[in-house]
PDB file of C-alpha atoms in Angstrom:
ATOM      1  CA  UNK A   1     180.389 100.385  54.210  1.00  0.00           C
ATOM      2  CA  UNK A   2     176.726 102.171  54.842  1.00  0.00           C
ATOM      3  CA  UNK A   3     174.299  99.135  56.479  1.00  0.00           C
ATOM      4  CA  UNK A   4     172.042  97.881  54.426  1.00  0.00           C
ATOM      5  CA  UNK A   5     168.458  97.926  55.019  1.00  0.00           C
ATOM      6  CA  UNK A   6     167.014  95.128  56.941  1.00  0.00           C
ATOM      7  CA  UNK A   7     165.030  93.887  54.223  1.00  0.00           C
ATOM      8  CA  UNK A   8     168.299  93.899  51.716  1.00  0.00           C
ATOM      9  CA  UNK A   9     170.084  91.468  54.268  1.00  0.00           C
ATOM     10  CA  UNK A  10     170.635  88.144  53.604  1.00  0.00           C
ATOM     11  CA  UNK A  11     168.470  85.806  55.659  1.00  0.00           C
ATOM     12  CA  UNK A  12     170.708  82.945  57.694  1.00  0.00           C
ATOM     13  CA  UNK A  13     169.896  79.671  59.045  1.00  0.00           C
ATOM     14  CA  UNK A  14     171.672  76.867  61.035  1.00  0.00           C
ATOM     15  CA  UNK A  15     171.532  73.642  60.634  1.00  0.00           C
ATOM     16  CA  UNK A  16     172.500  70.597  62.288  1.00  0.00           C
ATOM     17  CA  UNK A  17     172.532  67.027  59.761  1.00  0.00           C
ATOM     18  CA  UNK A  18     173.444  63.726  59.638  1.00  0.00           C
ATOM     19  CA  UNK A  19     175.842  62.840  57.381  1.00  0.00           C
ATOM     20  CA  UNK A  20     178.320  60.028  57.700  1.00  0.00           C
ATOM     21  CA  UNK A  21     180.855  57.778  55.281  1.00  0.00           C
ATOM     22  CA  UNK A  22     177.743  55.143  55.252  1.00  0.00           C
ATOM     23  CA  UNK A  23     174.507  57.690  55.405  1.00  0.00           C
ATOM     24  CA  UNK A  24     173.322  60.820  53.869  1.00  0.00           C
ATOM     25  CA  UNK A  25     169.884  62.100  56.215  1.00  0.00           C
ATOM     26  CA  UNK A  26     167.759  62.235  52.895  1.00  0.00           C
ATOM     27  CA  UNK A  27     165.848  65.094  55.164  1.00  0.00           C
ATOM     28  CA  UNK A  28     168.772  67.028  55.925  1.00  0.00           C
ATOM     29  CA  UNK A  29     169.759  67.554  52.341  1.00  0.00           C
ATOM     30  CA  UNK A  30     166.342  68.570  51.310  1.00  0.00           C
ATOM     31  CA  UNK A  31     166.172  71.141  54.022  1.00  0.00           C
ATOM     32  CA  UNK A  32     169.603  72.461  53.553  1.00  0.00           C
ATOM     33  CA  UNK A  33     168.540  72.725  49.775  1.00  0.00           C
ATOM     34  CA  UNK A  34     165.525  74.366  50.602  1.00  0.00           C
ATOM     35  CA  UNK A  35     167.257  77.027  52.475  1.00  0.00           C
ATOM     36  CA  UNK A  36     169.823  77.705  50.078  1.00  0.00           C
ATOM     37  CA  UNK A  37     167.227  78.444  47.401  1.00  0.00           C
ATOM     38  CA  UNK A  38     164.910  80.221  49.122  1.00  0.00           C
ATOM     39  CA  UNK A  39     167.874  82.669  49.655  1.00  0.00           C
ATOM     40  CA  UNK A  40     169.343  82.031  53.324  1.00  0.00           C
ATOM     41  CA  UNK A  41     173.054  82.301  54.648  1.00  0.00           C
ATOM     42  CA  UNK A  42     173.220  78.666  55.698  1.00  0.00           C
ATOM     43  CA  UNK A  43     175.762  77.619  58.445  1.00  0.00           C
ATOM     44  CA  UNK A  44     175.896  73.568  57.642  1.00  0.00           C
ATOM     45  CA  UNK A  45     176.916  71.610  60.718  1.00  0.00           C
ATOM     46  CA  UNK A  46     177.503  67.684  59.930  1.00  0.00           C
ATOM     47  CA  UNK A  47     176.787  64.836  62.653  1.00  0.00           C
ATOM     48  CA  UNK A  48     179.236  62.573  61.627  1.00  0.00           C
ATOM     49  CA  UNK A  49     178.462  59.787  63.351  1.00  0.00           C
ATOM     50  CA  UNK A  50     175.616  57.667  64.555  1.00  0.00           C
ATOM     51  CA  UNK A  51     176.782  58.344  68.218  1.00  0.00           C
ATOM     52  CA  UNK A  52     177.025  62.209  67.712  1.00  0.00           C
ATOM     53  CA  UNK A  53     173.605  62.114  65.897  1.00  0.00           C
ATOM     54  CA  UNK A  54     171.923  60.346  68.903  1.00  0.00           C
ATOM     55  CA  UNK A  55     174.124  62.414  71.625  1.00  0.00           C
ATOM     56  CA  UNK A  56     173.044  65.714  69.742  1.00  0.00           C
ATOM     57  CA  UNK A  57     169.516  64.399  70.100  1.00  0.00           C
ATOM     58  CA  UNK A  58     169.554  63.591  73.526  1.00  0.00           C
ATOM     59  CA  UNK A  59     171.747  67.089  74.628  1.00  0.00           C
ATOM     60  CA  UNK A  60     168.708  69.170  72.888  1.00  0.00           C
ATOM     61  CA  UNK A  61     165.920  66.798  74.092  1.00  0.00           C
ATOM     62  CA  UNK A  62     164.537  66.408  70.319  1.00  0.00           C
ATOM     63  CA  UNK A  63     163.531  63.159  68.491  1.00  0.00           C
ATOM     64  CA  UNK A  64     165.389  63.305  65.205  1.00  0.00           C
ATOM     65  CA  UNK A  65     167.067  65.521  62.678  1.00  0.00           C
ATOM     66  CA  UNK A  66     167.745  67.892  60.943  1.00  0.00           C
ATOM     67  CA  UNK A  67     167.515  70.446  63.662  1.00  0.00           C
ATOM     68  CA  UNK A  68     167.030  73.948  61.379  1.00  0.00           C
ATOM     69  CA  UNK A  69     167.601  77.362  63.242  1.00  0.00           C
ATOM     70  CA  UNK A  70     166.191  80.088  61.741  1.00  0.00           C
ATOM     71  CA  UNK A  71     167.421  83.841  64.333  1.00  0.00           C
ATOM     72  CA  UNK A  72     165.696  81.901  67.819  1.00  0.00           C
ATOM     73  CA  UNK A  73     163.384  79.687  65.730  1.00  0.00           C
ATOM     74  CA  UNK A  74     163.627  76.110  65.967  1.00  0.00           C
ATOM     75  CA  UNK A  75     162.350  73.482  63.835  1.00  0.00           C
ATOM     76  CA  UNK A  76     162.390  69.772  62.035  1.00  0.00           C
ATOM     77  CA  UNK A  77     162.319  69.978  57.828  1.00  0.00           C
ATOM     78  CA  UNK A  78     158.626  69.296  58.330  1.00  0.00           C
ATOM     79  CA  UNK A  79     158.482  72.889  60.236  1.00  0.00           C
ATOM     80  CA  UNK A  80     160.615  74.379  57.779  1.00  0.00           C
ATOM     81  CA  UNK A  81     158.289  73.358  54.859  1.00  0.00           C
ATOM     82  CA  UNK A  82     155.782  75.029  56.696  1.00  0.00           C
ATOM     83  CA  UNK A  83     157.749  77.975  57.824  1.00  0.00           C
ATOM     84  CA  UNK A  84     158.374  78.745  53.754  1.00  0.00           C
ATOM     85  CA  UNK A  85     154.307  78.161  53.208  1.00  0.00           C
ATOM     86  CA  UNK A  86     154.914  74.942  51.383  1.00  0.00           C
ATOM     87  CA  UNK A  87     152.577  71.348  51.714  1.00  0.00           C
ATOM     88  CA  UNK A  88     153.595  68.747  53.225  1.00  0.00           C
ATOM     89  CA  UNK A  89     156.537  65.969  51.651  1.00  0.00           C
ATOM     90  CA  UNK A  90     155.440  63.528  51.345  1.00  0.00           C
ATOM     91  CA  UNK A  91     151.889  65.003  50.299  1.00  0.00           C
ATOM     92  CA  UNK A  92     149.267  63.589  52.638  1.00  0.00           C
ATOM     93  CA  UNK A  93     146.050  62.465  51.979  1.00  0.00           C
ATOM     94  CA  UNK A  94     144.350  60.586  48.942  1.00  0.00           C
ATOM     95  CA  UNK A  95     145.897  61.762  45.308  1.00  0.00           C
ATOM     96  CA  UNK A  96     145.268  61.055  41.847  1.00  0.00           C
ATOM     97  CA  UNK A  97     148.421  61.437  40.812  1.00  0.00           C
ATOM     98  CA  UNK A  98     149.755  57.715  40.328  1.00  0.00           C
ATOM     99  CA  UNK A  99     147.326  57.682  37.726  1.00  0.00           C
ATOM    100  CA  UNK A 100     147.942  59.790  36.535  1.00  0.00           C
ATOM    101  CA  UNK A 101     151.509  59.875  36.001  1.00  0.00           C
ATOM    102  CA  UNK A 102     151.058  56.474  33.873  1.00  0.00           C
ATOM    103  CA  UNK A 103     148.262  57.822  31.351  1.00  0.00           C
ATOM    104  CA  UNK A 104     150.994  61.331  31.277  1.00  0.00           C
ATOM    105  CA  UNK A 105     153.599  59.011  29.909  1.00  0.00           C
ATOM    106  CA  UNK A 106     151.724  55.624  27.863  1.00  0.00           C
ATOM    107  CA  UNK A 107     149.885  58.887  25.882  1.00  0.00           C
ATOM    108  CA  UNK A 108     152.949  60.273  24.273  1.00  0.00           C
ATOM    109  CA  UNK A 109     154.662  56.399  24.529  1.00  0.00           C
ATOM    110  CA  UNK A 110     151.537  55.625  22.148  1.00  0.00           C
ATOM    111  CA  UNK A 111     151.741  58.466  19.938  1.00  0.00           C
ATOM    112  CA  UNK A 112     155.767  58.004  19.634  1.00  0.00           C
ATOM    113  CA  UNK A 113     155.366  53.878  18.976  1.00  0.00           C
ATOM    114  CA  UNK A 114     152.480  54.544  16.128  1.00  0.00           C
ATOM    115  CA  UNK A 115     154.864  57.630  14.546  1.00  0.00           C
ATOM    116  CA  UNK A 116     157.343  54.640  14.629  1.00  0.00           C
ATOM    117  CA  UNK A 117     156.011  51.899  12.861  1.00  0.00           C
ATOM    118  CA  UNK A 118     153.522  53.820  10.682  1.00  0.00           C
ATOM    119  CA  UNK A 119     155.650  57.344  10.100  1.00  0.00           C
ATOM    120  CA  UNK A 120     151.725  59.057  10.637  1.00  0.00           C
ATOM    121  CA  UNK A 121     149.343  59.841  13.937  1.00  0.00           C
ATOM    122  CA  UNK A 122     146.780  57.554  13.452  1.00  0.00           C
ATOM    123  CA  UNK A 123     144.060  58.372  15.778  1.00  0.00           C
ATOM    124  CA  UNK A 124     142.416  54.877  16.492  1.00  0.00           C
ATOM    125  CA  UNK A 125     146.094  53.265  16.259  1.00  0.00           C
ATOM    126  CA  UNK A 126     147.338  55.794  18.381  1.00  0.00           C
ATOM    127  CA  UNK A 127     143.917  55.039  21.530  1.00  0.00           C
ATOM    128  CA  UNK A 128     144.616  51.446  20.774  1.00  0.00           C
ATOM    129  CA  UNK A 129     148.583  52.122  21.666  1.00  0.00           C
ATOM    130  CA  UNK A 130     147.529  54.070  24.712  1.00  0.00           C
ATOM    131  CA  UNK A 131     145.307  51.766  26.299  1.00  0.00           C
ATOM    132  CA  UNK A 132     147.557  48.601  25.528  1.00  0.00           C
ATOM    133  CA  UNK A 133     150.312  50.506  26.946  1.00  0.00           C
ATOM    134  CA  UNK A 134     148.410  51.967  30.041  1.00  0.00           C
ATOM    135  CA  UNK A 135     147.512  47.912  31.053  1.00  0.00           C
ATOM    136  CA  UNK A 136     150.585  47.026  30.844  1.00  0.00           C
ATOM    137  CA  UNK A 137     152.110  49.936  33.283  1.00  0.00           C
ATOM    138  CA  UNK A 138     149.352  49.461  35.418  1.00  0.00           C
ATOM    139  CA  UNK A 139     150.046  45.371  35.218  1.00  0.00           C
ATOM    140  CA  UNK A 140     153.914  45.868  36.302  1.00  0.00           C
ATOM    141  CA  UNK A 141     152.436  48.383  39.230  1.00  0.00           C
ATOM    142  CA  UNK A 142     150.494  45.157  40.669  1.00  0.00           C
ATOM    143  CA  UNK A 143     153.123  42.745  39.763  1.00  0.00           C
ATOM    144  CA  UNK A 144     155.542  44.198  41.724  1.00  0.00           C
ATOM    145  CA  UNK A 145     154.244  43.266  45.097  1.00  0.00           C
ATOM    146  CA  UNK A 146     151.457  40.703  44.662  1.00  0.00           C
ATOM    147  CA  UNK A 147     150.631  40.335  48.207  1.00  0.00           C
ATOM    148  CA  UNK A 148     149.664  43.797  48.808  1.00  0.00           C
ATOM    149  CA  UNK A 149     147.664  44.488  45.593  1.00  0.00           C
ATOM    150  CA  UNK A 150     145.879  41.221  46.705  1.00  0.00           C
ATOM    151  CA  UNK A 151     145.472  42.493  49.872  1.00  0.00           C
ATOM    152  CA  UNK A 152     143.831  45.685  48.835  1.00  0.00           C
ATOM    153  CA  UNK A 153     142.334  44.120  45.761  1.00  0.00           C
ATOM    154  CA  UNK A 154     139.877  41.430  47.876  1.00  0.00           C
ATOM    155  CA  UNK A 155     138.733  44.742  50.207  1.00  0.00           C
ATOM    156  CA  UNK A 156     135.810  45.259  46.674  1.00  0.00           C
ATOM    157  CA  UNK A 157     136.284  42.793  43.640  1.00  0.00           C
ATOM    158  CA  UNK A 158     133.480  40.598  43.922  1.00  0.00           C
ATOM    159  CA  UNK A 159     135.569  37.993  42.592  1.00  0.00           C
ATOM    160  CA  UNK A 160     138.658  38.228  45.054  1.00  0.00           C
ATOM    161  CA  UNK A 161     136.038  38.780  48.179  1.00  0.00           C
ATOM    162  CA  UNK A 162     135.395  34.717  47.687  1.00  0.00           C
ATOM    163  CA  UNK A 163     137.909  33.275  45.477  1.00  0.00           C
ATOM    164  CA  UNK A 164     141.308  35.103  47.082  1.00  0.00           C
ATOM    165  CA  UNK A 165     143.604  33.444  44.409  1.00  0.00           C
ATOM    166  CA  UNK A 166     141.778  35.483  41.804  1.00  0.00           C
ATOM    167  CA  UNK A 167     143.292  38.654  43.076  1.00  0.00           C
ATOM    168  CA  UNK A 168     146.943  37.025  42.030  1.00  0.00           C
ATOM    169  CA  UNK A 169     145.480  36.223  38.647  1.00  0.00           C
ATOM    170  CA  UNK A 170     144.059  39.299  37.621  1.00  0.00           C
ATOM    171  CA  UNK A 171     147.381  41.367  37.142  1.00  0.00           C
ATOM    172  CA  UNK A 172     148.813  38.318  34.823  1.00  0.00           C
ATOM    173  CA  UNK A 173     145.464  39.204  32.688  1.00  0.00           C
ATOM    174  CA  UNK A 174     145.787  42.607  32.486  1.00  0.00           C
ATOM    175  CA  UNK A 175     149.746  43.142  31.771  1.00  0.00           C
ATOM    176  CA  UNK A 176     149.733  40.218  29.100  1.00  0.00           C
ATOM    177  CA  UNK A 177     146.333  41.275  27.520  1.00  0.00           C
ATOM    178  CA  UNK A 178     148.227  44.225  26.959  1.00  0.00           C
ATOM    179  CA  UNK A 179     150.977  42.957  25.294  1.00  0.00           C
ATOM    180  CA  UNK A 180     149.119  40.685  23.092  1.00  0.00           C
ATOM    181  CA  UNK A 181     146.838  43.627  22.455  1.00  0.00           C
ATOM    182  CA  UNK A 182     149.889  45.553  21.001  1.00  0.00           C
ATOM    183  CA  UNK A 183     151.255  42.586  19.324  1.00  0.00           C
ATOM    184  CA  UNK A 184     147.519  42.009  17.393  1.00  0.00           C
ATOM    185  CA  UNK A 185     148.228  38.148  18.709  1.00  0.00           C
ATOM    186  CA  UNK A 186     145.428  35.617  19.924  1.00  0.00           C
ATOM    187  CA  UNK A 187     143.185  38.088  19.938  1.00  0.00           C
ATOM    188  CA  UNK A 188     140.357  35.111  19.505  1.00  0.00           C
ATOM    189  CA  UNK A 189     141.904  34.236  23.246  1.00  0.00           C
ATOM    190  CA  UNK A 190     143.163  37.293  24.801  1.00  0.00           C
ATOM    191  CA  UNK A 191     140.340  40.030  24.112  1.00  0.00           C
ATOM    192  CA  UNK A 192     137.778  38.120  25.905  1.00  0.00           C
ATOM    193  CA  UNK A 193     140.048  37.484  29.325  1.00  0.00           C
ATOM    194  CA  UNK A 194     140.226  41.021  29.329  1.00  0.00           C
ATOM    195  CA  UNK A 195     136.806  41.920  29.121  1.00  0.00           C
ATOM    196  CA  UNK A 196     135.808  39.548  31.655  1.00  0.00           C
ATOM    197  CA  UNK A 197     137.898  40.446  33.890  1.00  0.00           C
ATOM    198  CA  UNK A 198     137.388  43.794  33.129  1.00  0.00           C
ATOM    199  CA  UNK A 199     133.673  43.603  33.505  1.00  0.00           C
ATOM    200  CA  UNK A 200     133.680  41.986  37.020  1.00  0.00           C
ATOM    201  CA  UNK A 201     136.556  45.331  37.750  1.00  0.00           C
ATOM    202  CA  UNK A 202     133.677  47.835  36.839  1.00  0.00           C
ATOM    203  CA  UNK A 203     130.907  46.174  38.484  1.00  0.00           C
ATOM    204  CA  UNK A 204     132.809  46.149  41.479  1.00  0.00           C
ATOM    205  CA  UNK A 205     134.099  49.294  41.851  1.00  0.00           C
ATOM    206  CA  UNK A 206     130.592  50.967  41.191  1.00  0.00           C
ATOM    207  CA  UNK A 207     128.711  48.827  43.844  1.00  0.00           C
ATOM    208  CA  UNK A 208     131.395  49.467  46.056  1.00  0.00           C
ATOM    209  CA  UNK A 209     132.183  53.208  45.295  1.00  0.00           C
ATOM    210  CA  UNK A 210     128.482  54.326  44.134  1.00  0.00           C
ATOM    211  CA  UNK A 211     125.944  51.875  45.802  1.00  0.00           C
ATOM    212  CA  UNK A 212     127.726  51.080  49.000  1.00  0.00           C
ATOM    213  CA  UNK A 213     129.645  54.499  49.267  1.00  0.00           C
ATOM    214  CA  UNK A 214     132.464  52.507  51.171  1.00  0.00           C
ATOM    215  CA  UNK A 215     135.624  55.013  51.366  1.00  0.00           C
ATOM    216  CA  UNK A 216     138.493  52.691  49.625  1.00  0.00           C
ATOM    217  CA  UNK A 217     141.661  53.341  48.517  1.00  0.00           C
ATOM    218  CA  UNK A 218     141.880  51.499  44.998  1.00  0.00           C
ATOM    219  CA  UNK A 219     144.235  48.596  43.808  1.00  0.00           C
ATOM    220  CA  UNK A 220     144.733  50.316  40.568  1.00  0.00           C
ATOM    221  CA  UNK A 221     148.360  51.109  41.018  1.00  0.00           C
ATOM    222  CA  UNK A 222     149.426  48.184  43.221  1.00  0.00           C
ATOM    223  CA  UNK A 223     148.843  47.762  47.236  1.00  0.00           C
ATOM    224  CA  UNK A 224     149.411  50.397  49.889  1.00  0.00           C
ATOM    225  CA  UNK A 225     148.398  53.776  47.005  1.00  0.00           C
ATOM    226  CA  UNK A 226     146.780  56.150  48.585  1.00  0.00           C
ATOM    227  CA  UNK A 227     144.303  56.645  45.154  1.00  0.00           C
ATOM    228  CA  UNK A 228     140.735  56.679  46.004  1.00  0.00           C
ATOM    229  CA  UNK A 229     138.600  54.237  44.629  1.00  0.00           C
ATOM    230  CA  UNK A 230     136.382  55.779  42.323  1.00  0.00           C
ATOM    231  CA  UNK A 231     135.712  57.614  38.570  1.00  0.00           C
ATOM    232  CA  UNK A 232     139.658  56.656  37.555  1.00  0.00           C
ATOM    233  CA  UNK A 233     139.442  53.160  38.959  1.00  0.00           C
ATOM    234  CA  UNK A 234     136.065  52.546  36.820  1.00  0.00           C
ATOM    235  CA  UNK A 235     137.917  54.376  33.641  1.00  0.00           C
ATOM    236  CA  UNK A 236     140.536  51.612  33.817  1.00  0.00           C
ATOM    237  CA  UNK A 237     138.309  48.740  33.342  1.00  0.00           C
ATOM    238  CA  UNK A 238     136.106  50.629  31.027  1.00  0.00           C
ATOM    239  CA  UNK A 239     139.716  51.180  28.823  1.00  0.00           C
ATOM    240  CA  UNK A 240     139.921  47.451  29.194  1.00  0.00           C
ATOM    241  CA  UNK A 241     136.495  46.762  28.090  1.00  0.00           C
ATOM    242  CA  UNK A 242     136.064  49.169  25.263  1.00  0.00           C
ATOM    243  CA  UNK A 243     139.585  47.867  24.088  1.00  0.00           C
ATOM    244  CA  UNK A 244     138.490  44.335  24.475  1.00  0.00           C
ATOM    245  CA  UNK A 245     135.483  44.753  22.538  1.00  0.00           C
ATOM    246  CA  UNK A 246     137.084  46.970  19.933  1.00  0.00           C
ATOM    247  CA  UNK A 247     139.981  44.055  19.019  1.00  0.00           C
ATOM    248  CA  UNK A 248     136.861  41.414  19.280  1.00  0.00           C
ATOM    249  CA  UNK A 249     135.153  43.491  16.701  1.00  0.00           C
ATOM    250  CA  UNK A 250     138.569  43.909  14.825  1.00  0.00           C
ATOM    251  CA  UNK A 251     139.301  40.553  14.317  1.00  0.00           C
ATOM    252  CA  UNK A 252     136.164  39.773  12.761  1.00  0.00           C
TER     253      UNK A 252
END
């Protein structure tokens, strides 16, 4: 059989994972995916214990693996993502994308629920479905670890800065405002908790983002998000308010 071309030859790697009865590396089997779809040969060498994981470590003098060989080329899954011209996973640095991911899916949740119960796409049914929707997403996002939405939440509400229980309030407010919004229930009761709290929100996150110019990562989607405080943090409680005053005006 003629050799092929050098370029028609199909590219091989090594690599050297942890994987055991009780744990999977999560980073070894995204590396040995990589390389098997970006076309390599891969020879796939298991560490099948904790003790051959840390002995491999300690024979090669390296800090963790997967260990990925690619001809003399060594490298971690971190190098490998770069080797292939790929960003960084997780992605560093301050993203959007939490955000969203929730307005993505409460739109066509909203559009679905008003097909549903009306069988047409009422415009002002459908906002008033998004927005109800959207506060309660963003309301379980807080809820699910108080403390550290508090603690990020008391770094600009003006609120929170001297009253710290208010921070633990303020997701109760916004999740069941929501629901009661959807509902069309104690509106008389529920609209204006929302636009107060909504209010205090925006004022808050324009002194802080646009008259202090403090660099903040924002509460919006629970603690420790690496979402900037800023134009999608204000759109939330601006949602809130214009939805507030919209089921005020409503009810009249």
């Amino acid at each position: 059989m003629p050799n092929l071309p050098i370029s028609m030859k199909k590219k091989s790697a090594t690599i050297y994972r942890m994987v055991t009865p009780t744990h999977l590396c999560p980073w070894g089997i995204k590396a040995y995916d990589l390389l098997r779809r970006n076309g390599f040969d891969v020879t796939d060498n298991h560490l099948e214990t904790k003790e051959a994981n840390k002995a491999y470590k300690e024979e090669h003098n390296v800090d963790e693996t997967p260990q990925i060989f690619i001809g003399e080329e060594r490298m971690t899954y971190d190098g490998l993502r770069e080797h292939l011209g790929l960003g960084p996973d997780p992605k560093e640095g301050k993203t959007y994308q939490p955000v969203l991911a929730v307005f993505a899916v409460t739109m066509p949740m909203a559009i679905a629920a008003c097909w549903a119960m009306q069988g047409n796409l009422d415009i002002i049914r459908i906002v008033e479905l998004f927005i109800a929707f959207s506060m309660c997403v963003l309301g379980i996002l807080k809820l699910q670890d108080l403390l550290s939405f508090s603690t990020g939440f008391v770094q600009y509400d003006l609120i929170a800065r001297r009253y710290v229980p208010y921070s633990y309030v303020y997701p109760f407010v916004e999740a069941g405002a929501g629901v009661f919004m959807i509902a069309g229930l104690l509106t008389w009761l529920v609209a204006p908790a929302a636009l107060i709290v909504s209010t205090i929100g925006a004022i808050s996150v324009f002194k802080a983002v646009y008259l202090e110019k403090r660099d903040l990562n924002c509460a919006c989607v629970g603690g420790g998000s690496d979402v900037p405080l800023g134009f999608i943090s204000l759109t939330e409680n601006l949602m809130m308010m214009t939805m507030s005053v919209w089921m005020l005006l409503k009810s009249s």
